[in-house]
Amino acid sequence: MLEALCGNKNVQKILIFLFVNGKCYGTQLHRSLDTSLTPLQKALNRLEKGGLITSYYEGKTRLYQFNPAYPLLNELEQLLKKAYTLLPNHIKKDYYVVKEDPKETTSFKTKAQTLQAFWQRLIEINQLRFHAKTNSKEEKGWNGKGEGEVLVSKEGTNALIFNEKGIWQGKLGGEVSFSNVFRWTLDRQANVISLEHLRRGPDHPVFLFHLAPIGRNSLSSVDSHLCGGDIYFGQIHFDNHSLRLSWRVIGPKKNEEIDYYYS
């Protein structure tokens, strides 16, 4: 789609991958995109020499990300968002990478223990803070932060309802009250938890994604989920004191990153 502008398919793949995930490294691209490593490394070097991306090291791993000083970065992200939303649905899902926990879990028993610990944390939640960032021109006013209270109620033995209310403050000024209703449903046989938004009422839930353990204290969406033209990803990290739910939403009019901090 962007090959004529980018010069080759590898550059196009790298740019879309960075747009979706924020950063990457060579072997990760090789595995995720099923493309030979050498031409990917050459494309990364080309992009870095051109000032479009930068690199840094975490341990022995060389990571790449967009150069925040690149003068046309906003315009480039708008173009990449358009290109991404026009991809076939099955290809869109290939670009999302689960950020695995170093203490990766594989056994069914350990995953069940992680889910049970996470479920217990959900029951104890009563406060919420969040930070929202959007790169969409249509929704720039939604950049900001908020905080509020969470009333947790049980719906049967395997579902929890989060009623959230509070104040949201945008970067452009002003405060607005907000309210959300989410439903978390535990499936012990499949070792997953589903998350739904109940803005249309409990009988017409909007499914967001399934979450499965990827570490002793972390879960990730099993797959990206398409809702209309928007695609949702999610990842959770938790401990004995707090829980962070990180969202990514990309669509024709959306390019959002939201971090929820529950306690």
Short mmCIF file of N, CA and C in Angstrom, two decimals, residues 19-22 77 131-135 143-144 246-249 255-259:
data_model
loop_
_atom_site.label_atom_id
_atom_site.label_comp_id
_atom_site.label_asym_id
_atom_site.label_seq_id
_atom_site.Cartn_x
_atom_site.Cartn_y
_atom_site.Cartn_z
N PHE A 19 4.29 1.97 14.42
CA PHE A 19 3.08 2.74 14.70
C PHE A 19 2.18 2.01 15.69
N VAL A 20 2.05 0.69 15.52
CA VAL A 20 1.16 -0.10 16.38
C VAL A 20 1.78 -0.36 17.74
N ASN A 21 3.09 -0.69 17.78
CA ASN A 21 3.71 -1.17 19.01
C ASN A 21 4.63 -0.18 19.71
N GLY A 22 5.04 0.88 19.03
CA GLY A 22 5.86 1.89 19.68
C GLY A 22 7.36 1.66 19.58
N GLU A 77 2.42 9.70 11.13
CA GLU A 77 1.54 8.84 11.92
C GLU A 77 0.12 8.86 11.39
N HIS A 131 -4.65 8.08 32.41
CA HIS A 131 -4.02 9.05 31.51
C HIS A 131 -4.39 8.66 30.09
N ALA A 132 -4.88 9.61 29.32
CA ALA A 132 -5.29 9.35 27.95
C ALA A 132 -4.48 10.19 26.98
N LYS A 133 -4.03 9.56 25.91
CA LYS A 133 -3.28 10.26 24.88
C LYS A 133 -3.83 9.84 23.52
N THR A 134 -4.10 10.80 22.68
CA THR A 134 -4.54 10.49 21.33
C THR A 134 -3.73 11.31 20.33
N ASN A 135 -3.38 10.67 19.24
CA ASN A 135 -2.68 11.35 18.16
C ASN A 135 -3.62 11.66 17.00
N ASN A 143 -6.97 14.42 25.09
CA ASN A 143 -5.74 14.21 25.85
C ASN A 143 -5.94 14.75 27.26
N GLY A 144 -5.56 13.98 28.25
CA GLY A 144 -5.72 14.46 29.62
C GLY A 144 -5.65 13.34 30.63
N SER A 246 -3.45 -1.18 30.31
CA SER A 246 -3.00 -0.33 29.22
C SER A 246 -3.79 -0.67 27.96
N TRP A 247 -4.41 0.36 27.37
CA TRP A 247 -5.22 0.20 26.18
C TRP A 247 -4.50 0.76 24.96
N ARG A 248 -4.83 0.20 23.81
CA ARG A 248 -4.42 0.77 22.52
C ARG A 248 -5.61 0.60 21.60
N VAL A 249 -6.08 1.70 21.01
CA VAL A 249 -7.23 1.67 20.11
C VAL A 249 -6.85 2.40 18.82
N ASN A 255 -6.73 7.00 17.44
CA ASN A 255 -5.36 6.56 17.62
C ASN A 255 -5.01 6.87 19.07
N GLU A 256 -5.46 6.00 19.97
CA GLU A 256 -5.46 6.31 21.39
C GLU A 256 -4.58 5.35 22.19
N GLU A 257 -3.98 5.89 23.24
CA GLU A 257 -3.29 5.10 24.26
C GLU A 257 -3.82 5.54 25.61
N ILE A 258 -4.32 4.59 26.39
CA ILE A 258 -4.92 4.92 27.68
C ILE A 258 -4.34 3.99 28.74
N ASP A 259 -3.89 4.55 29.84
CA ASP A 259 -3.41 3.77 30.98
C ASP A 259 -4.35 3.96 32.14
#
